[in-house]
Coordinates of C-alpha atoms in Angstrom, one line a residue:
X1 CA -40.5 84.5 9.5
X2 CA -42.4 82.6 11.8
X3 CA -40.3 81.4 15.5
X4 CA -42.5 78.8 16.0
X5 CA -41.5 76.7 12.7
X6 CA -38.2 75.9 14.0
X7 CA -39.5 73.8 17.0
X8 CA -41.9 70.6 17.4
X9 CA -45.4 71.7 16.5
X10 CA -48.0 70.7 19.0
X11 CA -50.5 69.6 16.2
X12 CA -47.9 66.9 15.4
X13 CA -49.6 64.5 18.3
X14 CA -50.3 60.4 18.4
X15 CA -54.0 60.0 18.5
X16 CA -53.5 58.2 22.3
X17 CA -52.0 62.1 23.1
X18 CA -55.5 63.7 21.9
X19 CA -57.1 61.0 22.9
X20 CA -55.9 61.7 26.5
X21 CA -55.7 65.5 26.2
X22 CA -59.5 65.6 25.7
X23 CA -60.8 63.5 28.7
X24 CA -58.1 65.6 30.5
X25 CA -59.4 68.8 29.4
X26 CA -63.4 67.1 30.0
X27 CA -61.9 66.8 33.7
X28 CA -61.5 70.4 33.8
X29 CA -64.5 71.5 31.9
X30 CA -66.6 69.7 34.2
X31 CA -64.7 70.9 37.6
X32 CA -65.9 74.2 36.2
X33 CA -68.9 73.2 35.5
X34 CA -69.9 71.6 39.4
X35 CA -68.2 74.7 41.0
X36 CA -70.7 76.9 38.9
X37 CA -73.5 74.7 39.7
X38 CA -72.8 75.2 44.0
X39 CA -72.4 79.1 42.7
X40 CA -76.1 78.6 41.2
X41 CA -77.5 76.7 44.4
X42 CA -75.8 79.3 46.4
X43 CA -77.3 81.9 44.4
X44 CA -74.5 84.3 44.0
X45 CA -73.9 84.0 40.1
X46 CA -73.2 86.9 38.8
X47 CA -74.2 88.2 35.2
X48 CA -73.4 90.7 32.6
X49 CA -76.1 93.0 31.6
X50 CA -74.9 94.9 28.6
X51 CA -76.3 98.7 28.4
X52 CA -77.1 99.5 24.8
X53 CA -75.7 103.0 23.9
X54 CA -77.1 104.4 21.3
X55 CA -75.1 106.3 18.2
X56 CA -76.9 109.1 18.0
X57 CA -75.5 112.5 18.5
X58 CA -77.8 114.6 20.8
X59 CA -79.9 117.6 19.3
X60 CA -77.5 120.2 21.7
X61 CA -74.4 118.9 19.6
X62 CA -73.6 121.4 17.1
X63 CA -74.7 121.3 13.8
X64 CA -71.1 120.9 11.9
X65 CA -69.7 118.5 14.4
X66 CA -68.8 115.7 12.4
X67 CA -67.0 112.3 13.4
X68 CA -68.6 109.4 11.6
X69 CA -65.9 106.6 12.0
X70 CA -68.1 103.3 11.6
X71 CA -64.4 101.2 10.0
X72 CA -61.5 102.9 11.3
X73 CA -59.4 103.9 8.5
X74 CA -56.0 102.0 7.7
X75 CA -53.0 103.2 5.9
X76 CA -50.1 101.4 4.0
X77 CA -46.7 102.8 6.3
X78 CA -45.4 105.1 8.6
X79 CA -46.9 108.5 8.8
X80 CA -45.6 111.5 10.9
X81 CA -48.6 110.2 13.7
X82 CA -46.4 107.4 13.9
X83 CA -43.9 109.1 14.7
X84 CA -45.3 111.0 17.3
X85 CA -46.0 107.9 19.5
X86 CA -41.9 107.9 20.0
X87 CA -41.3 111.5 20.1
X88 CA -41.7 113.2 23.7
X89 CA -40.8 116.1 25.2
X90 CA -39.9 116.1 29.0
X91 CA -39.0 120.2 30.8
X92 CA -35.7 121.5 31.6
X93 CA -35.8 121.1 35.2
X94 CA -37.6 117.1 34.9
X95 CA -34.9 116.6 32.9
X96 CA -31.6 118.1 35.2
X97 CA -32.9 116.4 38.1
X98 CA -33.2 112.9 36.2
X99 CA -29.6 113.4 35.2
X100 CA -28.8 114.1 39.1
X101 CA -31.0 111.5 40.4
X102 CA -32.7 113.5 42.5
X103 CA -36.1 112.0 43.6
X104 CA -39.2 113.3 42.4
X105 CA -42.9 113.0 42.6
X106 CA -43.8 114.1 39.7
X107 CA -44.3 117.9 40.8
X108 CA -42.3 119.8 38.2
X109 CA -43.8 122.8 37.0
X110 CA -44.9 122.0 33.3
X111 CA -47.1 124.2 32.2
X112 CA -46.7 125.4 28.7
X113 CA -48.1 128.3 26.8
X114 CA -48.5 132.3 27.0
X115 CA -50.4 135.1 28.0
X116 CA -53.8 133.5 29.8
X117 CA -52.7 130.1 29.4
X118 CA -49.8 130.5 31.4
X119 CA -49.5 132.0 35.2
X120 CA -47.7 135.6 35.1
X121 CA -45.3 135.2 37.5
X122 CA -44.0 131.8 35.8
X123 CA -41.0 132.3 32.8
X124 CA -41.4 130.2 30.0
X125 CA -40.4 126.7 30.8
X126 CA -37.7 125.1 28.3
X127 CA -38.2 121.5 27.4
X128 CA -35.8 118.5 25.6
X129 CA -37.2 117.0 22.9
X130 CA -36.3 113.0 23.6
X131 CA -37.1 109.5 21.7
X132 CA -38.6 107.0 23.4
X133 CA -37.1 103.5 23.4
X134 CA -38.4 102.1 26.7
X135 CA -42.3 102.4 26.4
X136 CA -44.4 99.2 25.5
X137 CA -46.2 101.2 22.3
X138 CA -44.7 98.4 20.1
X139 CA -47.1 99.4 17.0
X140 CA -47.1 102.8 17.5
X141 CA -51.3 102.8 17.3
X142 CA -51.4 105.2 20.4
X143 CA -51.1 108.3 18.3
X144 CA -53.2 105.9 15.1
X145 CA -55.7 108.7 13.8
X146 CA -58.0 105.7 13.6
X147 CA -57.5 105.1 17.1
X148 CA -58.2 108.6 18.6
X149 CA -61.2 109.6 16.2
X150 CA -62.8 106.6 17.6
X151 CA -62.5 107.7 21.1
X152 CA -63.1 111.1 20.3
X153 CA -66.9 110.2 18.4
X154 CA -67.8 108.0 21.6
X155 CA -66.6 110.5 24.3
X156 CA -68.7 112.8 22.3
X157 CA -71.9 110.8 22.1
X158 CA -72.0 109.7 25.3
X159 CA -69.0 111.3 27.8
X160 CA -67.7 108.6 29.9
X161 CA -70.2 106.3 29.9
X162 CA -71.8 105.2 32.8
X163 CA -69.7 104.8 36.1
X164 CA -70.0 101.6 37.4
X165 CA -68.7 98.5 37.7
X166 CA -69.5 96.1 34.8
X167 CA -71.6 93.6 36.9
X168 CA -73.8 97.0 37.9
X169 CA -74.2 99.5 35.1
X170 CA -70.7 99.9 33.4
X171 CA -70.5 96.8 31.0
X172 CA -71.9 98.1 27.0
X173 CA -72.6 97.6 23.7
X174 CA -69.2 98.7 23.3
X175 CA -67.7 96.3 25.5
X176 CA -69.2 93.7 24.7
X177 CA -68.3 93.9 21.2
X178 CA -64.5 94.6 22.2
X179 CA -65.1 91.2 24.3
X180 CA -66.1 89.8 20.8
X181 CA -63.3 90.8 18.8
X182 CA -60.5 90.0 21.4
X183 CA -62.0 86.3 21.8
X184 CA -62.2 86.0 17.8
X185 CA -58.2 87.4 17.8
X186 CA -57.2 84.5 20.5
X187 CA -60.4 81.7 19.0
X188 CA -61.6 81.6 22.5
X189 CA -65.0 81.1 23.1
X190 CA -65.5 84.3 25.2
X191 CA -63.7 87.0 26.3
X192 CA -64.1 89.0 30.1
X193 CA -62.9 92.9 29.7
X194 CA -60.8 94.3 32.7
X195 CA -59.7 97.6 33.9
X196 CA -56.4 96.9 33.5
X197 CA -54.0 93.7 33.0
X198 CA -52.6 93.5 36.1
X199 CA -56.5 93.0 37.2
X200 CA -56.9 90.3 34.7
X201 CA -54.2 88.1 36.3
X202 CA -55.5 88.4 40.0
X203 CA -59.1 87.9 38.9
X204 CA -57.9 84.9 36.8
X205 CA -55.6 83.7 40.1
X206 CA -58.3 84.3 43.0
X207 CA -61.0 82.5 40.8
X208 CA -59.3 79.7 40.5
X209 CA -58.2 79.7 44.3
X210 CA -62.1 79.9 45.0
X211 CA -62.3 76.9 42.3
X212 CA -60.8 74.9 44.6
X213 CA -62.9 76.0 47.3
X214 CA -66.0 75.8 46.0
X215 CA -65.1 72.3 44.9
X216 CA -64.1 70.9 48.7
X217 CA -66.2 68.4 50.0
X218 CA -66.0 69.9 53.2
X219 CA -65.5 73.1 55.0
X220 CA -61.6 73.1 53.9
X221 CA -59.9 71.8 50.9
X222 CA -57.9 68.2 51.7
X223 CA -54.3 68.0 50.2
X224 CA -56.0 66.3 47.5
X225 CA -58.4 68.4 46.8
X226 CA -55.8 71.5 46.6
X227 CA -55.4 72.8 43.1
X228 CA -51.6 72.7 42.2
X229 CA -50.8 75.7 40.3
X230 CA -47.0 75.8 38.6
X231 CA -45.8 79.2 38.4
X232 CA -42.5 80.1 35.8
X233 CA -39.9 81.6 38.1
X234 CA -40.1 85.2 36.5
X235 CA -43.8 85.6 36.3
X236 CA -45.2 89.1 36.5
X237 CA -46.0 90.2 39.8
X238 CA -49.5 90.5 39.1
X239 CA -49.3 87.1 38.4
X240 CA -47.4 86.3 41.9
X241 CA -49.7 88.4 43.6
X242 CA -52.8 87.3 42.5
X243 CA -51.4 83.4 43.9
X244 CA -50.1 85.2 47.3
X245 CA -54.3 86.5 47.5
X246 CA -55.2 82.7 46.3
X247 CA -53.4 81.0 48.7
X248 CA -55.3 82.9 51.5
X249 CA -57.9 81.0 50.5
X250 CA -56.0 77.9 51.5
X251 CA -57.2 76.1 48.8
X252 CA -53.7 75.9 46.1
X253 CA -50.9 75.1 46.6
X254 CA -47.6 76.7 45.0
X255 CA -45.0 75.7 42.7
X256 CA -42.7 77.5 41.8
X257 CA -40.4 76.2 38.7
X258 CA -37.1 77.2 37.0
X259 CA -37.3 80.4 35.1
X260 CA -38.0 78.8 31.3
X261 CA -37.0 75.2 32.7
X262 CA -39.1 72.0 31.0
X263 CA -37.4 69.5 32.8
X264 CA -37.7 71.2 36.1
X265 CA -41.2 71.4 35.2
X266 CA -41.7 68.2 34.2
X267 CA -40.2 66.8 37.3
X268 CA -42.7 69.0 39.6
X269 CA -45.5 67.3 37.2
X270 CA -44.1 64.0 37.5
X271 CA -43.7 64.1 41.5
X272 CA -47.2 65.7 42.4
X273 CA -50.0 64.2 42.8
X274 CA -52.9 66.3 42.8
X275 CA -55.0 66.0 40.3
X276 CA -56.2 69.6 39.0
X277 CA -53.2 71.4 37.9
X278 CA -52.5 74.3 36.1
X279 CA -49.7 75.7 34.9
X280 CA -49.2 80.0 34.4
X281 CA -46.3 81.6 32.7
X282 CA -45.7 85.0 30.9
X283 CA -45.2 84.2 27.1
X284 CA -43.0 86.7 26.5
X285 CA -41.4 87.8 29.4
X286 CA -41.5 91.7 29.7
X287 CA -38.2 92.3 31.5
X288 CA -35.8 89.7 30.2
X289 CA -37.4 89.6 26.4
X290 CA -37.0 86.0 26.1
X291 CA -40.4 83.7 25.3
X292 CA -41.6 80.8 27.2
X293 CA -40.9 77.7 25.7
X294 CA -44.7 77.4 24.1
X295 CA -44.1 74.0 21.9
X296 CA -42.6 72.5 24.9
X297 CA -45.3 73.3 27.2
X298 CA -48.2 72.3 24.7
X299 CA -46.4 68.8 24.6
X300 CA -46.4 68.8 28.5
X301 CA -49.7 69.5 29.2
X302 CA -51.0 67.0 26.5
X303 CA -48.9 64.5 28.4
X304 CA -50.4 65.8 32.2
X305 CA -53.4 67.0 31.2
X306 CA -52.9 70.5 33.7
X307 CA -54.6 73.7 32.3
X308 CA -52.5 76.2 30.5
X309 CA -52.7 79.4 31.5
X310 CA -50.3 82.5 29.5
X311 CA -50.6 86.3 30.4
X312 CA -49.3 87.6 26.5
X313 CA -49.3 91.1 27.7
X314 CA -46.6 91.8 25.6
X315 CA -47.4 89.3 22.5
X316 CA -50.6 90.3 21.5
X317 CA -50.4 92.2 18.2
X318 CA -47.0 91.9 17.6
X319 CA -46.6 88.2 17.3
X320 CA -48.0 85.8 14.9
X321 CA -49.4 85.9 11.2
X322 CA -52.5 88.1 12.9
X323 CA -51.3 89.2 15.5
X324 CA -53.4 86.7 17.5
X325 CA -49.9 86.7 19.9
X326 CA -47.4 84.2 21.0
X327 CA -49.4 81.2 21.0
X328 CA -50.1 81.7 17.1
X329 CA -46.4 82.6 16.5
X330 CA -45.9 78.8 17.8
X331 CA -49.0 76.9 16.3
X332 CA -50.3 76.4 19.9
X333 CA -53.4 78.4 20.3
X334 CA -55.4 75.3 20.6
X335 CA -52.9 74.0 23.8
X336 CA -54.1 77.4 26.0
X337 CA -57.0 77.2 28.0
X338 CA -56.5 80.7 29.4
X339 CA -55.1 83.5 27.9
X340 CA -54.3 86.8 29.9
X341 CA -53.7 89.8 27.8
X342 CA -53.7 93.8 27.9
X343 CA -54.6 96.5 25.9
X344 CA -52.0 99.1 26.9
X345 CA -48.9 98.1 25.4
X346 CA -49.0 97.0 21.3
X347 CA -52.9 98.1 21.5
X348 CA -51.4 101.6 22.6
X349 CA -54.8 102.4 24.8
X350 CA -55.8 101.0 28.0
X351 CA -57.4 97.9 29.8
X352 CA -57.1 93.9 30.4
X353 CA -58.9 90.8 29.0
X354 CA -59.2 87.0 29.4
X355 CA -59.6 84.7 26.7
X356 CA -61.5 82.0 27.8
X357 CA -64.5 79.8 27.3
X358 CA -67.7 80.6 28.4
X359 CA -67.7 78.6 31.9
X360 CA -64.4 80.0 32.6
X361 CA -65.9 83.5 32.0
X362 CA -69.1 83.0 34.4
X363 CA -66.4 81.7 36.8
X364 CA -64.0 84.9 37.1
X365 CA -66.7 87.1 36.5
X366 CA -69.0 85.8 39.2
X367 CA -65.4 85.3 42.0
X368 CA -62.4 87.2 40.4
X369 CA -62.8 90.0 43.0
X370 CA -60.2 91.8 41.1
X371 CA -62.8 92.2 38.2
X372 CA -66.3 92.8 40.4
X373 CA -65.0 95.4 42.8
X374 CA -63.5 97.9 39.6
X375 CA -65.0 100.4 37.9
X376 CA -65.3 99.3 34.0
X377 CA -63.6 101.3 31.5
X378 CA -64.2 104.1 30.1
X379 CA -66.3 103.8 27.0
X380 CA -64.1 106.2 24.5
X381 CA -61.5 103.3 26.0
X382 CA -63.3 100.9 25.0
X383 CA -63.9 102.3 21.4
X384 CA -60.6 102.9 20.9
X385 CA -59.5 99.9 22.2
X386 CA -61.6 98.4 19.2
X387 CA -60.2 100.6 16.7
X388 CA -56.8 99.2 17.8
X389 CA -57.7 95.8 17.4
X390 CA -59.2 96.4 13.7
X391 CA -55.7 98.6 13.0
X392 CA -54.3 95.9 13.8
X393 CA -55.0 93.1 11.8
X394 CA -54.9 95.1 8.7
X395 CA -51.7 97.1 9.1
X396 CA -49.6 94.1 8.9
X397 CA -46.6 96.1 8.2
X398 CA -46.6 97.3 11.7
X399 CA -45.3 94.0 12.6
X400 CA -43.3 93.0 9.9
X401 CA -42.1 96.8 11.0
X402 CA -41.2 95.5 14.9
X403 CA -39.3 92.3 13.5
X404 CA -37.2 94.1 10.9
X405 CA -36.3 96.5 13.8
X406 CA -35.5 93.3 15.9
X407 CA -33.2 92.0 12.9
X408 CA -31.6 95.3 12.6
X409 CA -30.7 95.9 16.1
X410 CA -29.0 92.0 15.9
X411 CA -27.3 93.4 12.6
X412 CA -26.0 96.7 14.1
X413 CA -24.8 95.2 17.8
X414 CA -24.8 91.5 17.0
X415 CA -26.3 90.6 20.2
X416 CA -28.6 87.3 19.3
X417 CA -31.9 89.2 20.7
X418 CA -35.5 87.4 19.7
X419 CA -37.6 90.1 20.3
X420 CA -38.5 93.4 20.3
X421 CA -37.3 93.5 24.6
X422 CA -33.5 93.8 25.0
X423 CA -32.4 93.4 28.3
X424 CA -28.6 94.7 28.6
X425 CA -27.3 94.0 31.9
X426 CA -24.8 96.0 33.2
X427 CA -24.4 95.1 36.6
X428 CA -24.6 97.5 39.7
X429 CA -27.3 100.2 40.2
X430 CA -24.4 103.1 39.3
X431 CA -23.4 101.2 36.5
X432 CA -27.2 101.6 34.8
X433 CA -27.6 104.9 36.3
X434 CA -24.7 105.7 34.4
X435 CA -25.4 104.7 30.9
X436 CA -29.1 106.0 31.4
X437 CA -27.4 109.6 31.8
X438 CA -25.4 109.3 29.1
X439 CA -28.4 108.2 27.0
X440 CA -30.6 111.1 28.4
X441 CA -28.1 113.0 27.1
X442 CA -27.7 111.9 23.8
X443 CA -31.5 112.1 23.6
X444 CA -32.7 108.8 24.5
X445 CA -35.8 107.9 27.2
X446 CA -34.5 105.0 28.6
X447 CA -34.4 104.2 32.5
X448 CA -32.1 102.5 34.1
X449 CA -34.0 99.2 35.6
X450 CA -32.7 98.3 39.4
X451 CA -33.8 96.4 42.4
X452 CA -36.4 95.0 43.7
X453 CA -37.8 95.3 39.8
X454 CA -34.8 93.1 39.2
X455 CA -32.3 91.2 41.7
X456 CA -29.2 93.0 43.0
X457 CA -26.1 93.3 40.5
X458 CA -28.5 92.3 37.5
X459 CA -29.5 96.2 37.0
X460 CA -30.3 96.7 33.3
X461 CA -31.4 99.0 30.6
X462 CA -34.8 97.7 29.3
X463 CA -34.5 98.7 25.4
X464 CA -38.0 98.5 23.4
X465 CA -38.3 98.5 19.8
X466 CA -41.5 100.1 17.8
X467 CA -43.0 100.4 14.5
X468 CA -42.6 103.7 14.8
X469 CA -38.4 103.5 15.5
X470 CA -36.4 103.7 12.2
X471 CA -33.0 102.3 11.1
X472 CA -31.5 105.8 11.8
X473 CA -33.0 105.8 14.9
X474 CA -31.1 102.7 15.8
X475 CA -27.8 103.9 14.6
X476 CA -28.0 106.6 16.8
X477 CA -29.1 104.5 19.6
X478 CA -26.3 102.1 19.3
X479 CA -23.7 104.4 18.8
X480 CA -24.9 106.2 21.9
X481 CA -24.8 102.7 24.0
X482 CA -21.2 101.5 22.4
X483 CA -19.8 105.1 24.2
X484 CA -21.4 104.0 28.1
X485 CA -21.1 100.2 27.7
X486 CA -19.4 97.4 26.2
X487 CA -22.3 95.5 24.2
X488 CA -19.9 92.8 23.4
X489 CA -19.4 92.1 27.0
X490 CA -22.7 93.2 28.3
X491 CA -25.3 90.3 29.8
X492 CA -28.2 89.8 27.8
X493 CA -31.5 87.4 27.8
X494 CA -32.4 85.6 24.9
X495 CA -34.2 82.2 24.3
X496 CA -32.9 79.4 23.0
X497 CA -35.7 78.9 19.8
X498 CA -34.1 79.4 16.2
X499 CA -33.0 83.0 15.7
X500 CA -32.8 82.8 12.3
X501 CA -36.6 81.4 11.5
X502 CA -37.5 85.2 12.3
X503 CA -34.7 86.9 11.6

């Protein structure tokens, strides 16, 4: 069941490969290391001072309020909760103006109820009940009781938390030990919290463009003493935006290789001459579905010694044995210096990380700009964000759940996908406005994805599978899509590892 089995393990290595690998990696630990040491001299370090918040209810609470939830509670398969994270309901006139493609900014008069809880001259408002097959929820653990009792108790005991960002007030007990278990999930020696993913990646990016600054003998970097950073083709944008903010700093230099492409890596490798390098790529890219060829790069970066940097937004939790994401589904954990990840999608709550070591940490934390100038989360966030990453690890059905969706979608269409992402191209922007209609229709929340998301004539629906989904649900899904397009002659993204190791 495992993808990773089918290719080269990156264990598998000569003792001249580690050998190499570790004064490579001693390179880079020390780089960090000086450019932390001019921070120190410079005095502008920047530390964590975690706020201890106690969990005690107040004596104003009232006397029956009860919500002790010290080990979230786990359960053994899908439960109507599940359900409900696939389940929405959108209103009558949300839904006639989606079918006409009429623009909208989100104004539409929702509100439900009678009597007081609804304005008198309003008329009941009618809603379509849909199912949801293009959210990122891929566990299903955003409607987990677990999840949202743990929330609830912390929002109870101490609101929001206090308002700050994490380098002033808003980094607590409760972070800190979400930092904790994130780092154990990815073994990383630390872990940095973020308001969001997208903030991960630019922190992640401007630090290391500030690397390279701090690290210049003069007052500009020299073309040699430019950090090189190699960026996959399709890379998220938060990704490509947080290199366009480090290159203002004029101390990178970008390049940019073949979407998925070793050799055209290699080549770039091979021709540069730099010597800090790094390397960034999505591991599972989130609009094509296809993973980044992990084994390949782990053999790579032993050979050129560049730091391996992953944003598994949409691998964590749903890939490998734990759940510890893409880099455990292919044995390579050990080959990534940096992992990027995010608590919104398979988590189902809210929020970024970055898996790191501890100088790495002191690094973004004290220059990732992204990360010092945001307000920290929300501490029911952060507890339920815990609660997620305990749910988890011990509902393992959820992701033998995701992959036996995966396998039955390949059964029912026999389209060769590899993960729970299907990307069906269909071609023009009518094209996928079309098919997303008739799928509205037929009950189905799936958008129709167009430019500049995706170049011109490649418009697609973006089809997500969940715990939560069902094999009926997928009969009904593909039977809708065989009556608005032609799956056998439909484009689709898949990578080229062993289908059948997973399914």
């Amino acid at each position: 069941m495992r993808l990773g089995h089918s290719l080269a393990s990156s264990q598998s290595l000569s003792p001249s490969c580690n050998f190499t690998e570790k004064m490579e990696m001693s390179k880079w630990d020390n780089w960090v290391g000086e450019a932390l040491s001019k921070l120190e001299s410079l005095k502008v370090i920047r530390s964590l001072r975690p706020i201890h918040l106690h969990n005690n209810l107040s004596s104003s609470k009232p006397q029956d309020f009860e919500l002790k939830v010290d080990e979230p509670q786990v359960f053994d398969g899908l439960r109507q909760w599940d359900r409900d994270s696939v389940h929405v309901d959108i209103a009558e006139s949300t839904f006639q103006k989606w079918l006409q493609d009429i623009p909208s900014s989100g104004d539409d008069h929702v509100l439900r109820g009678t009597g007081a809880d609804r304005e008198a001259d309003t008329p009941p408002q009618k809603f379509r009940k849909l199912l949801i097959f293009s959210g990122n929820d891929y566990l299903g653990l955003s409607s987990h009781p677990s999840v949202g009792k743990a929330s609830a108790k912390a929002a109870e005991e101490h609101g929001m938390g206090p308002r700050g960002s994490a380098l002033i007030c808003g980094y607590t007990n409760y972070h800190r030990r979400l930092e904790t278990c994130l780092a154990e999930l990815k073994k990383k020696e630390d872990c940095l919290l973020c308001p969001t993913g997208f903030s991960a990646n630019m922190a992640v990016m401007t630090a290391i463009g500030s690397l390279g600054s701090l690290l210049a003998a003069g007052a500009k970097c020299t073309s040699d003493e430019k950090i090189a950073i190699f960026s996959d083709a399709l890379n998220h944008a938060s990704i490509i935006d947080g290199i366009r903010l480090a290159e203002r700093q004029q101390s990178i230099q970008l390049f940019v290789y073949k979407h998925c492409d070793v050799s055209h890596l290699n080549e770039l490798l091979l021709s540069c001459k730099m010597k800090k390098r790094i390397v960034v790529t999505d591991s599972l890219f989130s609009m094509d579905g296809d993973f980044a060829p992990m084994a390949e790069l782990a053999m790579l970066r032993n050979k050129h010694g560049f730091l391996l940097v992953i944003d598994d937004a949409h691998g964590t939790f749903v890939c490998g044995k734990n759940g510890g994401g893409v880099a455990e589904e292919f044995n390579c954990e050990r080959d990534v210096d940096i992992c990027v990840g995010t608590l919104s999608k398979a988590a189902g709550c809210h929020g970024g990380f970055i898996a790191c070591s501890k100088r790495w940490k002191q690094l973004v934390q004290s220059r990732g700009r992204a990360f010092i100038f945001s307000t920290s989360t929300p501490v029911p966030v952060a507890a339920a964000a815990s609660a997620a990453v305990f749910v988890a690890k011990k509902e393992n059905w959820r992701r033998v759940a995701v992959w036996n969706r995966v396998r039955d979608f390949h059964a029912l269409t026999g389209i060769p996908i590899t993960s729970p992402i299907i990307s069906l191209i269909v071609g023009s922007e009518e094209k996928a406005l079309q098919a997303s209609r008739h799928l509205l229709k037929s009950g189905f929340h799936i958008t129709a994805i167009r430019p500049p998301t995706v170049p011109p004539n490649s418009c697609r629906l973006r089809i997500t599978l969940s715990a939560a989904h069902t094999m009926d649900d997928l009969i009904k899904l593909t039977s809708a899509l065989s009556q608005c397009i032609d799956l056998q002659k439909s484009g689709f993204y898949y990578t080229n590892a062993s289908l059948s190791a997973k399914l």
